[in-house]
Amino acid sequence: MNERISREELVKIYNIELTFFDELEEYGLVTTQTENNIKYLLYEELPQFEKFANWHYDLEVNMPGLEVINNLLHKINALQDENRRLMQRVYISSAEWEETQDL
């Protein structure tokens, strides 16, 4: 079983509103598990949850703003991954080309 924390515990620990947690779930920004009518967040999602809570409460970013920021960050990460793959391909191609020049 995965390590997890209940919604109620998160609300107490992070001093947030229950509605904030529920809105994160509604917007698809966090994924929860429900057991015996208790919602849980997996520990692996805590860093993302903390980021959203900080942006919302400290920087006053509303829920649509959190969604936009999250989507943009995912796109940036995907572009960075693609750039790394392309750079590897260029590096490998140039190394192969240099090998043929040595012959």
C-alpha atoms as a printed R data frame, in Angstrom:
    type eleno elety resid chain resno       x      y       z
1   ATOM     1    CA   MET     A     1   0.000  0.000   0.000
2   ATOM     2    CA   ASN     A     2   1.248  3.469  -0.870
3   ATOM     3    CA   GLU     A     3   2.023  5.977   1.848
4   ATOM     4    CA   ARG     A     4  -0.672  8.628   2.044
5   ATOM     5    CA   ILE     A     5  -2.161 11.373   4.179
6   ATOM     6    CA   SER     A     6  -5.814 12.209   4.704
7   ATOM     7    CA   ARG     A     7  -7.381 15.416   3.467
8   ATOM     8    CA   GLU     A     8  -8.311 16.368   7.024
9   ATOM     9    CA   GLU     A     9  -4.718 15.950   8.224
10  ATOM    10    CA   LEU     A    10  -3.462 18.126   5.364
11  ATOM    11    CA   VAL     A    11  -5.954 20.845   6.239
12  ATOM    12    CA   LYS     A    12  -4.710 20.884   9.842
13  ATOM    13    CA   ILE     A    13  -0.982 20.617   9.078
14  ATOM    14    CA   TYR     A    14  -0.890 23.212   6.305
15  ATOM    15    CA   ASN     A    15  -3.574 25.448   7.808
16  ATOM    16    CA   ILE     A    16  -5.551 25.537   4.577
17  ATOM    17    CA   GLU     A    17  -9.231 25.544   3.749
18  ATOM    18    CA   LEU     A    18 -10.958 22.273   2.971
19  ATOM    19    CA   THR     A    19 -12.434 23.896  -0.139
20  ATOM    20    CA   PHE     A    20  -8.921 24.639  -1.454
21  ATOM    21    CA   PHE     A    21  -8.046 20.954  -1.320
22  ATOM    22    CA   ASP     A    22 -11.326 20.009  -3.010
23  ATOM    23    CA   GLU     A    23 -10.783 22.601  -5.747
24  ATOM    24    CA   LEU     A    24  -7.306 21.233  -6.440
25  ATOM    25    CA   GLU     A    25  -8.908 17.863  -6.981
26  ATOM    26    CA   GLU     A    26 -11.718 19.294  -9.138
27  ATOM    27    CA   TYR     A    27  -9.206 21.059 -11.381
28  ATOM    28    CA   GLY     A    28  -7.220 17.824 -11.697
29  ATOM    29    CA   LEU     A    29  -4.154 19.312 -10.025
30  ATOM    30    CA   VAL     A    30  -3.969 16.536  -7.436
31  ATOM    31    CA   THR     A    31  -5.195 12.964  -7.520
32  ATOM    32    CA   THR     A    32  -6.784 11.483  -4.445
33  ATOM    33    CA   GLN     A    33  -7.743  8.054  -3.247
34  ATOM    34    CA   THR     A    34 -10.956  7.496  -1.320
35  ATOM    35    CA   GLU     A    35 -11.405  4.790   1.271
36  ATOM    36    CA   ASN     A    36 -14.310  4.610   3.721
37  ATOM    37    CA   ASN     A    37 -15.426  8.097   2.599
38  ATOM    38    CA   ILE     A    38 -12.026  9.561   3.536
39  ATOM    39    CA   LYS     A    39  -9.967 11.249   0.830
40  ATOM    40    CA   TYR     A    40  -6.220 10.672   0.821
41  ATOM    41    CA   LEU     A    41  -3.319 12.256  -1.012
42  ATOM    42    CA   LEU     A    42  -0.309 10.087  -1.825
43  ATOM    43    CA   TYR     A    43   2.959 11.250  -0.274
44  ATOM    44    CA   GLU     A    44   4.520 11.375  -3.738
45  ATOM    45    CA   GLU     A    45   2.093 14.200  -4.599
46  ATOM    46    CA   LEU     A    46   2.952 16.262  -1.502
47  ATOM    47    CA   PRO     A    47   5.636 18.424  -3.183
48  ATOM    48    CA   GLN     A    48   3.161 19.408  -5.898
49  ATOM    49    CA   PHE     A    49   0.454 20.051  -3.300
50  ATOM    50    CA   GLU     A    50   2.831 22.221  -1.235
51  ATOM    51    CA   LYS     A    51   3.757 24.201  -4.330
52  ATOM    52    CA   PHE     A    52   0.099 24.882  -5.108
53  ATOM    53    CA   ALA     A    53  -0.632 25.848  -1.489
54  ATOM    54    CA   ASN     A    54   2.317 28.275  -1.441
55  ATOM    55    CA   TRP     A    55   1.336 29.872  -4.739
56  ATOM    56    CA   HIS     A    56  -2.291 30.179  -3.647
57  ATOM    57    CA   TYR     A    57  -1.840 31.442  -0.096
58  ATOM    58    CA   ASP     A    58   1.475 33.309  -0.331
59  ATOM    59    CA   LEU     A    59   1.222 34.705  -3.857
60  ATOM    60    CA   GLU     A    60  -2.589 34.826  -4.035
61  ATOM    61    CA   VAL     A    61  -2.762 32.851  -7.286
62  ATOM    62    CA   ASN     A    62  -6.331 31.718  -7.933
63  ATOM    63    CA   MET     A    63  -7.312 28.231  -9.063
64  ATOM    64    CA   PRO     A    64  -7.412 28.987 -12.818
65  ATOM    65    CA   GLY     A    65  -3.978 30.593 -12.426
66  ATOM    66    CA   LEU     A    66  -2.636 27.478 -10.702
67  ATOM    67    CA   GLU     A    67  -3.973 25.386 -13.567
68  ATOM    68    CA   VAL     A    68  -2.316 27.610 -16.190
69  ATOM    69    CA   ILE     A    69   1.008 27.667 -14.338
70  ATOM    70    CA   ASN     A    70   0.922 23.894 -13.901
71  ATOM    71    CA   ASN     A    71   0.181 23.318 -17.605
72  ATOM    72    CA   LEU     A    72   2.953 25.697 -18.679
73  ATOM    73    CA   LEU     A    73   5.471 24.005 -16.379
74  ATOM    74    CA   HIS     A    74   4.529 20.599 -17.817
75  ATOM    75    CA   LYS     A    75   5.024 21.953 -21.345
76  ATOM    76    CA   ILE     A    76   8.384 23.467 -20.418
77  ATOM    77    CA   ASN     A    77   9.513 20.128 -18.939
78  ATOM    78    CA   ALA     A    78   8.365 18.280 -22.058
79  ATOM    79    CA   LEU     A    79  10.252 20.739 -24.279
80  ATOM    80    CA   GLN     A    80  13.382 20.396 -22.141
81  ATOM    81    CA   ASP     A    81  13.170 16.600 -22.404
82  ATOM    82    CA   GLU     A    82  12.753 16.844 -26.176
83  ATOM    83    CA   ASN     A    83  15.691 19.243 -26.379
84  ATOM    84    CA   ARG     A    84  17.880 16.809 -24.418
85  ATOM    85    CA   ARG     A    85  16.897 13.954 -26.752
86  ATOM    86    CA   LEU     A    86  17.667 16.060 -29.807
87  ATOM    87    CA   MET     A    87  21.007 17.183 -28.370
88  ATOM    88    CA   GLN     A    88  21.929 13.560 -27.659
89  ATOM    89    CA   ARG     A    89  21.023 12.637 -31.215
90  ATOM    90    CA   VAL     A    90  23.149 15.502 -32.580
91  ATOM    91    CA   TYR     A    91  26.050 14.521 -30.326
92  ATOM    92    CA   ILE     A    92  25.845 10.874 -31.396
93  ATOM    93    CA   SER     A    93  25.556 11.850 -35.066
94  ATOM    94    CA   SER     A    94  28.567 14.162 -34.852
95  ATOM    95    CA   ALA     A    95  30.590 11.461 -33.064
96  ATOM    96    CA   GLU     A    96  29.703  8.963 -35.801
97  ATOM    97    CA   TRP     A    97  30.643 11.504 -38.462
98  ATOM    98    CA   GLU     A    98  34.025 12.111 -36.773
99  ATOM    99    CA   GLU     A    99  34.672  8.354 -36.720
100 ATOM   100    CA   THR     A   100  34.149  8.151 -40.489
101 ATOM   101    CA   GLN     A   101  36.578 11.050 -40.975
102 ATOM   102    CA   ASP     A   102  39.285  9.217 -39.056
103 ATOM   103    CA   LEU     A   103  39.140  6.276 -41.440
